[in-house]
Amino acid sequence: MTASSLLMDKQACFLLKTNFAPCTILQLTRYDLTQLESQLHATIQRTPHFFMGSPVIIDLEKVRQLGPLNFTKMKDILLANQLVPIGVRNGSEEQQCDAATYGLPTLTIGRLSHGETGSHSSQKKETHPRTHQTKLVSTPIRSGMQVYAKDGDLVVTAPVSVGAELLADGHIHVYGPLRGRAIAGVQGNTDARIFCSLLEAELVSIAGYYLTKEEMPLLDKTQSVIQIFLEKEKIKIEPIL
Amino acid sequence: MAKIIVVTSGKGGVGKTTTSASFAVGLANRGYKTAVIDFDIGLRNLDLIMGCERRVVYDFVNVIRGEANLNQALIRDKHAKELFILPASQTRDKDALTLEGVAKVLDELGNTFDYIVCDSPAGIERGAQLAMYFADYAVVVTNPEVSSVRDSDRMLGLLSSKTKRAEEGREPITEHLLLTRYSPKRVTNGDMLSINDVNEILAIPLLGVIPESQAVLRASNSGEPVILDQKSDAGQAYADTIARFLGEQLPHRFIEEKSHWLKRIFSLKEKETV
Ligand SMILES: Nc1ncnc2c1ncn2[C@@H]1O[C@H](COP(=O)(O)OP(=O)(O)OP(=O)(O)O)[C@@H](O)[C@H]1O
Ligand SMILES: [Mg+2]
């Protein structure tokens, strides 16, 4: 499959384009559908909007030895949790044939191949945030507004109000009071960080892990710059001295 | 071309109509030819505050629908020579206002007026968005309490994204904060946010502070915009606000707690006995 192929005909009333947007990989570490359901449910509860409608590929590498799997049930569980399964990969031949009959074709896209799966179960791991484009916003971000820096970092040089939402696939920098929500590493980049000069956020989140205002440590307001990062699956908030 | 001012807030009942009326009278009395438009379709009350409700024959929606022309619908104000009022319709049809219709009316007014003041309905829905869409200036009316400040913040977000200036990438709307129903005493008691609290959250220039005042209710009842009551604190505060809007530098008044006259006498007595 090429990254982009185009089938065009003068008389055709449509174009076929292939274009692979980043896609979430759900790697099954063991085959336990009950646990899958409860874990997904818990994840969605914590971050209701993260995966809303995201396409996912089910990676079967760790369960390929197990023989036939219940793909109907698996599909239902994902759909019920706002994820849209679009295919499988790395399964046994038998499993992949089986999956295809349930509308889950074998897809070999995505960067992960056998063996190099990241520790963060459902996400791909990258050592550096992909900062293709940095988005700069220099006007206040008010209640009800949402800014998303896709594939990159977000830099805000104005206040962020309560009720506003910042999202970035990479880091988030706020040079001004941060009173709304800041969600870095939206696509699962655990190395993403949040930097701000005054932390009064309602919520901060990195790669799906989050802290609400109540859970944040009280910081001395005169402290210089604050950084928020992920360490051993826990969110850390520290001043940069 | 007339300059268009929207008086907006998000939250209801904070003093938009009171402000629109006094703003319009204030500008007109300074010699600017001014029109004030009630965008609150179905809940018109600008005409009441201006004391011209009995002279309403045609309204904003009639003009948009071509049932009357502007000259028939505009009501000449009885207080200020250069002031005209375009009342809202009583229709329940919220879709009676259309973007094209509003554009047409503002365009026509723009040729002959200096200022057009748009009194926005509450909320963030269509009516409020139409009232702000063509604005050059916004007066964001805010009461010193958390929910009003939050709504004003939302409004500021809409002003910077859902308006003609924003959509065309022109210079943004000039934003002014007007704190109304301010009660220094309740700020001291901690029942109300202080000017600083509000400033810190909204971070836009403060145009004026209108104190909570009995004079406002009196003015509404008599159909005389409170700015005409120059003996009252609210009336003076609105006059200061107009002056600042027109570029004058004036200190904010009525923001400190007045000590009661009895207290003052007692403190004098105490001094005497010492
Ligand atoms: N400075 C003030 N002091 C005391 N009362 C005030 C003051 N300003 C406004 N009010 C009162 O508050 C009420 C609401 O005022 P007004 O109608 O101007 O608000 P509004 O924002 O236009 O309301 P709506 O959202 O319903 O259009 C009225 O009863 C008015 O008399
Ligand atoms: Mg009103």
Coordinates of C-alpha atoms and ligand atoms in Angstrom, one line a residue:
Chain A
M1 CA 0.0 0.0 0.0
T2 CA 1.4 3.3 -0.9
A3 CA 1.0 6.4 1.2
S4 CA -1.1 8.0 -1.3
S5 CA -2.5 6.6 -4.4
L6 CA -5.1 8.1 -6.6
L7 CA -7.5 6.3 -8.9
M8 CA -9.0 8.7 -11.2
D9 CA -11.2 8.4 -14.2
K10 CA -12.7 11.1 -16.3
Q11 CA -16.1 9.7 -16.1
A12 CA -16.0 8.7 -12.5
C13 CA -18.2 10.4 -10.0
F14 CA -15.8 9.8 -7.2
L15 CA -12.1 9.8 -6.3
L16 CA -10.4 7.1 -4.3
K17 CA -7.7 8.5 -2.1
T18 CA -5.7 6.7 0.5
N19 CA -4.4 8.8 3.3
F20 CA -3.4 7.4 6.6
A21 CA -3.9 9.7 9.5
P22 CA -2.3 8.8 12.8
C23 CA -4.3 6.0 14.2
T24 CA -4.5 4.6 17.7
I25 CA -3.3 1.0 18.2
L26 CA -5.0 -1.1 20.8
Q27 CA -2.6 -3.8 21.7
L28 CA -4.1 -6.7 23.5
T29 CA -1.7 -7.9 26.1
R30 CA -3.9 -10.8 27.0
Y31 CA -7.2 -12.1 25.8
D32 CA -9.7 -11.1 28.6
L33 CA -12.7 -9.3 27.2
T34 CA -14.2 -8.6 30.6
Q35 CA -11.1 -6.8 31.7
L36 CA -10.9 -5.1 28.3
E37 CA -14.3 -3.7 28.8
S38 CA -13.8 -2.5 32.4
Q39 CA -10.4 -0.9 31.6
L40 CA -11.7 0.9 28.6
H41 CA -14.6 2.1 30.5
A42 CA -12.4 3.4 33.2
T43 CA -10.2 5.2 30.7
I44 CA -13.1 6.8 29.0
Q45 CA -14.5 7.9 32.3
R46 CA -11.3 9.7 33.2
T47 CA -11.0 11.4 29.8
P48 CA -14.3 11.5 28.2
H49 CA -13.4 13.3 25.0
F50 CA -10.0 11.8 24.3
F51 CA -11.0 9.0 22.1
M52 CA -14.4 10.1 21.0
G53 CA -14.9 8.4 17.6
S54 CA -11.1 7.7 17.2
P55 CA -10.3 4.9 14.7
V56 CA -8.3 2.1 16.3
I57 CA -6.4 -0.9 15.0
I58 CA -6.4 -4.0 17.2
D59 CA -2.9 -5.4 17.5
L60 CA -3.1 -9.2 18.0
E61 CA 0.6 -9.9 18.4
K62 CA 0.4 -11.0 22.0
V63 CA -2.6 -13.2 21.5
R64 CA -1.8 -14.8 18.1
Q65 CA -1.1 -18.2 19.7
L66 CA -4.6 -18.4 21.2
G67 CA -6.6 -19.5 18.2
P68 CA -10.0 -18.1 17.4
L69 CA -11.1 -14.9 19.1
N70 CA -14.5 -13.4 19.5
F71 CA -14.3 -10.4 17.2
T72 CA -18.0 -9.6 17.3
K73 CA -17.8 -9.1 21.1
M74 CA -14.5 -7.2 20.8
K75 CA -16.0 -4.8 18.2
D76 CA -19.0 -4.2 20.4
I77 CA -16.9 -3.4 23.4
L78 CA -14.8 -0.8 21.5
L79 CA -17.8 0.8 19.9
A80 CA -19.6 1.1 23.2
N81 CA -16.5 3.0 24.5
Q82 CA -16.4 5.5 21.7
L83 CA -13.6 3.8 19.8
V84 CA -14.2 2.7 16.2
P85 CA -12.3 -0.5 15.3
I86 CA -11.1 -0.3 11.7
G87 CA -8.9 -3.4 11.4
V88 CA -6.5 -5.8 13.0
R89 CA -2.8 -6.6 12.6
N90 CA -0.1 -9.0 13.7
G91 CA -2.6 -11.9 14.2
S92 CA -2.3 -15.4 13.0
E93 CA -3.4 -16.1 9.5
E94 CA -6.5 -17.9 10.8
Q95 CA -7.3 -15.0 13.1
Q96 CA -6.9 -12.4 10.4
C97 CA -9.2 -14.3 8.0
D98 CA -11.7 -14.6 10.7
A99 CA -11.4 -10.9 11.6
A100 CA -11.9 -9.9 8.0
T101 CA -15.3 -11.7 7.9
Y102 CA -16.4 -9.5 10.8
G103 CA -15.4 -6.4 8.9
L104 CA -12.0 -6.0 10.4
P105 CA -9.4 -6.2 7.6
T106 CA -5.7 -6.7 8.3
L107 CA -4.0 -3.4 8.2
T108 CA -0.2 -3.1 8.3
I109 CA 0.1 0.6 8.6
G110 CA 1.4 2.4 11.6
R111 CA 5.0 2.5 12.8
L112 CA 5.0 -0.4 15.2
S113 CA 6.1 -3.8 13.9
H114 CA 6.7 -7.0 15.8
G115 CA 8.5 -6.6 19.0
E116 CA 8.9 -2.9 19.3
T117 CA 5.7 -2.1 21.1
G118 CA 6.0 0.6 23.7
S119 CA 5.2 0.1 27.4
H120 CA 2.2 2.3 27.3
S121 CA -0.3 -0.4 26.3
S122 CA -2.6 1.2 23.8
Q123 CA -0.4 3.9 22.4
K124 CA 2.6 4.1 20.2
K125 CA 5.6 5.3 21.9
E126 CA 7.9 8.0 20.6
T127 CA 10.9 9.5 22.3
H128 CA 10.4 12.9 20.9
P129 CA 7.1 14.8 20.4
R130 CA 6.5 15.3 16.7
T131 CA 6.8 19.0 16.5
H132 CA 6.0 19.5 12.8
Q133 CA 4.1 22.7 13.4
T134 CA 4.2 24.8 16.5
K135 CA 1.0 26.7 17.0
L136 CA 1.3 30.2 18.5
V137 CA -1.7 32.0 20.0
S138 CA -1.2 35.5 21.4
T139 CA -4.8 36.5 22.2
P140 CA -6.6 35.4 25.4
I141 CA -8.2 32.0 25.2
R142 CA -11.6 32.5 26.8
S143 CA -14.2 30.3 28.4
G144 CA -15.7 28.0 25.8
M145 CA -12.8 28.2 23.4
Q146 CA -10.7 25.3 22.4
V147 CA -7.3 25.3 20.7
Y148 CA -5.7 22.2 19.3
A149 CA -2.1 22.0 18.1
K150 CA -2.2 18.9 16.0
D151 CA 1.1 17.1 15.4
G152 CA 3.0 19.8 17.4
D153 CA 3.4 22.1 20.3
L154 CA 1.2 24.9 21.5
V155 CA 2.5 28.2 22.7
V156 CA 0.1 30.6 24.3
T157 CA 1.3 34.1 25.2
A158 CA -1.9 35.3 26.9
P159 CA -4.2 34.2 29.7
V160 CA -6.2 31.0 29.4
S161 CA -9.6 31.3 31.2
V162 CA -11.5 28.9 33.2
G163 CA -13.6 26.9 30.8
A164 CA -11.1 27.1 28.0
E165 CA -9.3 24.1 26.7
L166 CA -5.8 23.7 25.2
L167 CA -4.8 20.5 23.4
A168 CA -1.6 19.6 21.8
D169 CA 0.0 16.4 20.4
G170 CA 3.3 17.8 21.7
H171 CA 4.1 20.2 24.6
I172 CA 2.0 23.1 25.8
H173 CA 3.6 26.4 26.9
V174 CA 1.6 29.1 28.5
Y175 CA 3.2 32.5 29.3
G176 CA 0.3 33.8 31.4
P177 CA -2.1 32.4 33.9
L178 CA -3.4 28.9 33.0
R179 CA -6.9 28.6 34.5
G180 CA -8.6 26.3 32.0
R181 CA -7.7 22.8 31.0
A182 CA -4.4 21.8 29.3
I183 CA -4.1 18.4 27.6
A184 CA -0.7 17.6 26.2
G185 CA 0.3 14.5 24.3
V186 CA -3.2 14.0 23.1
Q187 CA -2.2 11.1 20.8
G188 CA -0.4 9.3 23.7
N189 CA 3.0 10.9 23.7
T190 CA 4.1 10.4 27.3
D191 CA 7.1 12.7 26.8
A192 CA 4.9 15.7 26.3
R193 CA 5.0 18.4 29.0
I194 CA 3.1 21.4 30.1
F195 CA 4.9 24.6 31.1
C196 CA 3.2 27.6 32.6
S197 CA 4.0 30.7 34.6
L198 CA 0.9 30.6 36.9
L199 CA -0.9 27.3 37.4
E200 CA -4.5 27.6 38.4
A201 CA -5.7 25.0 35.9
E202 CA -8.9 23.1 36.2
L203 CA -7.2 20.0 34.8
V204 CA -3.9 19.1 33.4
S205 CA -3.3 15.9 31.4
I206 CA -0.5 14.2 29.6
A207 CA -1.0 11.2 27.4
G208 CA -4.3 10.4 29.0
Y209 CA -3.1 10.7 32.6
Y210 CA -4.5 13.7 34.4
L211 CA -4.8 15.7 37.6
T212 CA -7.8 17.8 38.5
K213 CA -7.5 21.1 40.4
E214 CA -8.3 19.5 43.7
E215 CA -5.5 17.0 43.2
M216 CA -2.8 19.5 42.4
P217 CA -0.3 20.5 45.0
L218 CA -0.5 24.0 46.2
L219 CA 2.3 26.0 44.7
D220 CA 3.8 29.2 45.8
K221 CA 2.5 31.8 43.4
T222 CA 5.8 33.6 43.2
Q223 CA 7.5 30.5 41.9
S224 CA 9.1 31.0 38.5
V225 CA 8.0 28.6 35.8
I226 CA 6.2 25.4 36.5
Q227 CA 6.5 22.2 34.5
I228 CA 4.2 19.3 34.4
F229 CA 5.3 16.0 33.2
L230 CA 4.7 12.3 33.4
E231 CA 7.0 10.0 35.5
K232 CA 6.2 6.4 36.1
E233 CA 2.6 6.9 35.0
K234 CA 2.1 9.7 37.5
I235 CA 1.8 13.4 36.8
K236 CA 4.4 15.5 38.4
I237 CA 4.2 19.2 39.0
E238 CA 7.5 21.0 39.7
P239 CA 8.9 24.5 39.5
I240 CA 11.9 25.0 37.2
L241 CA 14.4 26.7 39.3
Chain B
M1 CA -19.6 55.4 8.3
A2 CA -21.2 55.1 11.8
K3 CA -19.3 53.4 14.6
I4 CA -21.2 50.4 15.9
I5 CA -21.1 49.7 19.6
V6 CA -22.6 46.5 21.0
V7 CA -23.6 46.4 24.7
T8 CA -23.4 42.7 25.6
S9 CA -22.9 40.5 28.7
G10 CA -23.9 36.8 28.2
K11 CA -25.7 36.8 31.6
G12 CA -29.1 38.3 31.8
G13 CA -30.3 41.2 34.0
V14 CA -26.8 42.7 34.5
G15 CA -27.7 46.2 33.2
K16 CA -27.3 46.0 29.4
T17 CA -30.4 47.9 28.6
T18 CA -29.8 50.5 31.3
T19 CA -26.4 51.0 29.9
S20 CA -27.5 51.2 26.3
A21 CA -30.0 53.9 27.1
S22 CA -27.6 56.0 29.1
F23 CA -24.8 55.4 26.5
A24 CA -27.0 56.5 23.7
V25 CA -28.2 59.6 25.5
G26 CA -24.7 60.5 26.6
L27 CA -23.3 60.3 23.1
A28 CA -26.2 62.2 21.6
N29 CA -25.9 65.0 24.2
R30 CA -22.2 65.3 23.2
G31 CA -23.5 66.2 19.8
Y32 CA -23.1 62.8 18.0
K33 CA -26.0 61.7 15.9
T34 CA -26.9 58.4 17.5
A35 CA -29.2 55.5 17.0
V36 CA -29.9 52.9 19.6
I37 CA -31.3 49.5 18.5
D38 CA -33.1 47.0 20.7
F39 CA -32.0 43.5 19.6
D40 CA -34.0 41.7 22.3
I41 CA -36.8 40.4 20.1
G42 CA -39.9 39.4 22.0
L43 CA -38.7 41.0 25.2
R44 CA -38.4 44.6 24.2
N45 CA -37.9 47.1 27.0
L46 CA -35.4 49.6 25.7
D47 CA -38.4 51.7 24.7
L48 CA -39.7 51.6 28.2
I49 CA -36.4 52.7 29.7
M50 CA -36.3 55.5 27.1
G51 CA -39.9 56.5 27.9
C52 CA -41.1 56.1 24.3
E53 CA -43.1 52.9 24.4
R54 CA -46.3 54.7 23.5
R55 CA -44.8 56.0 20.3
V56 CA -43.8 52.6 18.9
V57 CA -45.6 51.9 15.7
Y58 CA -43.2 50.0 13.6
D59 CA -40.2 48.0 14.8
F60 CA -36.8 46.5 13.8
V61 CA -38.4 43.4 12.3
N62 CA -40.9 45.4 10.3
V63 CA -38.0 47.2 8.7
I64 CA -36.1 43.9 8.0
R65 CA -39.2 42.4 6.4
G66 CA -39.8 45.5 4.3
E67 CA -43.1 46.3 6.0
A68 CA -41.9 49.7 6.9
N69 CA -39.0 51.9 6.0
L70 CA -36.4 53.0 8.5
N71 CA -37.7 56.6 8.8
Q72 CA -41.1 55.3 9.8
A73 CA -39.7 53.0 12.4
L74 CA -37.1 55.3 14.0
I75 CA -38.5 57.1 17.1
R76 CA -37.1 60.5 17.8
D77 CA -36.0 60.6 21.5
K78 CA -37.6 63.3 23.6
H79 CA -34.5 63.9 25.8
A80 CA -31.7 64.3 23.3
K81 CA -32.0 66.0 19.9
E82 CA -29.6 63.8 18.0
L83 CA -31.0 60.5 19.3
F84 CA -33.2 57.9 17.6
I85 CA -34.5 54.6 18.8
L86 CA -35.3 51.5 16.8
P87 CA -37.5 49.4 19.0
A88 CA -37.5 45.5 19.1
S89 CA -40.4 43.6 17.8
Q90 CA -42.8 41.8 20.1
T91 CA -42.9 38.8 17.8
R92 CA -42.2 35.4 19.2
D93 CA -40.4 34.4 16.0
K94 CA -36.8 34.4 17.1
D95 CA -35.7 33.9 13.5
A96 CA -37.2 37.1 12.5
L97 CA -33.7 38.7 12.7
T98 CA -31.5 37.6 9.8
L99 CA -27.9 38.5 9.1
E100 CA -28.8 40.1 5.8
G101 CA -31.6 42.0 7.4
V102 CA -29.4 43.4 10.2
A103 CA -26.7 44.2 7.7
K104 CA -29.2 46.2 5.6
V105 CA -30.4 48.2 8.5
L106 CA -27.0 49.0 9.9
D107 CA -25.8 49.9 6.4
E108 CA -28.6 52.3 5.9
L109 CA -28.1 53.9 9.4
G110 CA -24.4 54.0 8.8
N111 CA -24.8 56.7 6.2
T112 CA -26.3 59.3 8.4
F113 CA -25.4 58.4 12.0
D114 CA -22.2 58.8 14.0
Y115 CA -22.8 56.0 16.5
I116 CA -25.1 53.0 16.5
V117 CA -25.6 51.4 19.9
C118 CA -26.9 47.8 19.8
D119 CA -28.6 46.6 23.0
S120 CA -27.9 42.8 23.0
P121 CA -30.3 40.2 24.4
A122 CA -28.9 37.9 27.1
G123 CA -27.4 34.6 26.3
I124 CA -24.9 33.5 23.6
E125 CA -27.5 32.4 21.0
R126 CA -28.4 33.9 17.7
G127 CA -29.8 37.2 18.9
A128 CA -26.7 38.0 20.9
Q129 CA -24.4 37.0 18.1
L130 CA -26.3 39.1 15.6
A131 CA -26.1 42.1 17.9
M132 CA -22.3 41.8 18.1
Y133 CA -21.6 40.6 14.5
F134 CA -21.0 44.0 12.9
A135 CA -19.6 45.8 16.0
D136 CA -16.5 48.0 16.1
Y137 CA -16.7 48.5 19.9
A138 CA -18.0 46.2 22.6
V139 CA -19.1 47.3 26.0
V140 CA -19.1 44.2 28.1
V141 CA -21.4 44.7 31.0
T142 CA -20.4 42.7 34.0
N143 CA -21.6 42.4 37.6
P144 CA -19.0 41.7 40.2
E145 CA -19.9 38.1 40.7
V146 CA -18.4 34.9 39.5
S147 CA -21.2 33.8 37.1
S148 CA -21.4 37.1 35.4
V149 CA -17.6 37.3 35.0
R150 CA -17.6 33.8 33.5
D151 CA -20.3 34.7 31.0
S152 CA -18.5 37.9 30.0
D153 CA -15.4 35.9 29.4
R154 CA -17.3 33.7 27.1
M155 CA -18.7 36.7 25.3
L156 CA -15.2 38.0 24.8
G157 CA -14.3 34.7 23.2
L158 CA -17.2 35.1 20.8
L159 CA -16.3 38.7 20.1
S160 CA -12.8 37.6 19.0
S161 CA -14.1 34.7 16.8
K162 CA -17.7 35.0 15.7
T163 CA -17.8 38.6 14.5
K164 CA -17.3 40.2 11.1
R165 CA -14.1 41.8 12.1
A166 CA -12.7 38.4 13.3
E167 CA -13.9 36.5 10.3
E168 CA -12.3 39.0 7.9
G169 CA -9.1 39.1 9.9
R170 CA -9.4 42.8 10.4
E171 CA -8.3 44.7 13.5
P172 CA -10.3 43.2 16.4
I173 CA -13.2 44.8 18.1
T174 CA -12.2 47.3 20.7
E175 CA -13.3 45.8 24.0
H176 CA -14.4 47.8 27.1
L177 CA -15.3 46.4 30.5
L178 CA -18.2 48.1 32.3
L179 CA -18.7 47.0 35.9
T180 CA -22.2 47.6 37.0
R181 CA -24.2 47.3 40.2
Y182 CA -21.0 47.7 42.1
S183 CA -21.4 47.8 45.8
P184 CA -18.2 48.8 47.6
K185 CA -19.7 47.7 50.9
R186 CA -20.4 44.2 49.6
V187 CA -16.9 44.0 48.2
T188 CA -15.5 44.8 51.6
N189 CA -17.8 42.1 53.1
G190 CA -16.5 39.6 50.6
D191 CA -19.9 39.1 49.0
M192 CA -18.8 40.5 45.7
L193 CA -15.7 40.4 43.6
S194 CA -13.5 43.5 43.7
I195 CA -12.5 45.5 40.6
N196 CA -9.1 43.9 40.8
D197 CA -10.5 40.4 40.9
V198 CA -12.6 41.1 37.8
N199 CA -9.7 42.8 36.0
E200 CA -7.4 39.9 36.7
I201 CA -9.8 37.4 35.1
L202 CA -11.1 39.4 32.1
A203 CA -7.9 41.5 31.5
I204 CA -9.5 44.1 29.3
P205 CA -9.6 47.9 29.9
L206 CA -12.0 49.1 32.5
L207 CA -14.3 51.8 31.0
G208 CA -16.3 52.5 34.1
V209 CA -17.8 51.4 37.3
I210 CA -21.5 52.0 37.9
P211 CA -22.5 51.7 41.5
E212 CA -25.6 49.9 42.6
S213 CA -28.1 52.7 42.9
Q214 CA -31.7 53.4 43.7
A215 CA -31.6 56.0 41.0
V216 CA -31.5 53.3 38.3
L217 CA -34.9 51.9 39.3
R218 CA -36.4 55.4 39.6
A219 CA -35.0 56.3 36.2
S220 CA -36.5 53.1 34.6
N221 CA -39.9 53.8 36.2
S222 CA -40.0 57.3 34.9
G223 CA -38.6 56.5 31.4
E224 CA -35.7 58.9 31.9
P225 CA -32.3 57.2 31.3
V226 CA -30.3 57.5 34.5
I227 CA -27.5 59.5 32.9
L228 CA -30.0 62.4 32.9
D229 CA -30.1 62.3 36.7
Q230 CA -26.9 64.1 37.2
K231 CA -27.5 64.4 41.0
S232 CA -27.3 60.6 41.3
D233 CA -24.1 58.6 41.7
A234 CA -25.1 56.2 38.8
G235 CA -25.9 59.1 36.6
Q236 CA -22.5 60.7 37.2
A237 CA -20.8 57.4 36.7
Y238 CA -22.4 56.9 33.3
A239 CA -21.4 60.5 32.3
D240 CA -17.8 59.7 33.3
T241 CA -18.0 56.5 31.3
I242 CA -19.1 58.3 28.1
A243 CA -16.2 60.8 28.6
R244 CA -13.7 58.0 28.9
F245 CA -15.2 56.3 25.9
L246 CA -14.6 59.5 24.0
G247 CA -11.0 59.5 25.1
E248 CA -10.9 61.6 28.3
Q249 CA -8.9 60.4 31.2
L250 CA -10.9 60.4 34.4
P251 CA -10.4 58.6 37.8
H252 CA -13.0 56.0 38.7
R253 CA -15.5 57.3 41.3
F254 CA -17.9 55.6 43.7
I255 CA -15.6 52.6 44.2
E256 CA -14.8 53.2 47.9
E257 CA -17.2 52.5 50.7
K258 CA -18.9 55.7 51.9
S259 CA -18.7 56.1 55.6
H260 CA -22.1 56.7 57.1
W261 CA -22.8 60.3 58.1
L262 CA -23.6 59.1 61.7
K263 CA -20.2 57.4 61.9
R264 CA -18.5 60.5 60.6
I265 CA -20.2 62.6 63.3
F266 CA -19.3 60.1 66.0
S267 CA -15.7 60.1 64.9
L268 CA -15.6 63.9 65.1
K269 CA -17.1 63.8 68.6
E270 CA -14.6 61.2 69.7
K271 CA -11.8 63.5 68.5
E272 CA -13.3 66.5 70.4
T273 CA -13.5 64.6 73.6
V274 CA -9.9 63.4 73.3
Ligands
LIG1 N1 -26.5 50.3 38.7 C1 -27.7 49.7 39.0 N2 -28.1 49.8 40.3 C2 -29.3 49.2 40.6 N3 -30.1 48.5 39.8 C3 -29.6 48.3 38.5 C4 -28.4 48.9 38.1 N4 -28.3 48.6 36.8 C5 -29.3 47.8 36.4 N5 -30.2 47.7 37.5 C6 -31.4 46.9 37.5 O1 -31.2 45.6 37.1 C7 -32.3 45.2 36.3 C8 -31.8 44.7 35.0 O2 -31.3 45.8 34.3 P1 -31.3 45.8 32.7 O3 -32.7 45.6 32.1 O4 -30.6 47.0 32.2 O5 -30.5 44.5 32.4 P2 -30.3 43.7 31.0 O6 -28.9 43.2 31.1 O7 -30.6 44.6 29.9 O8 -31.3 42.6 31.2 P3 -31.7 41.5 30.1 O9 -30.6 40.5 30.0 O10 -33.0 40.9 30.6 O11 -31.9 42.3 28.8 C9 -33.3 46.3 36.2 O12 -34.3 46.1 37.2 C10 -32.5 47.5 36.6 O13 -33.2 48.5 37.2
MG2 MG -32.0 44.1 28.2

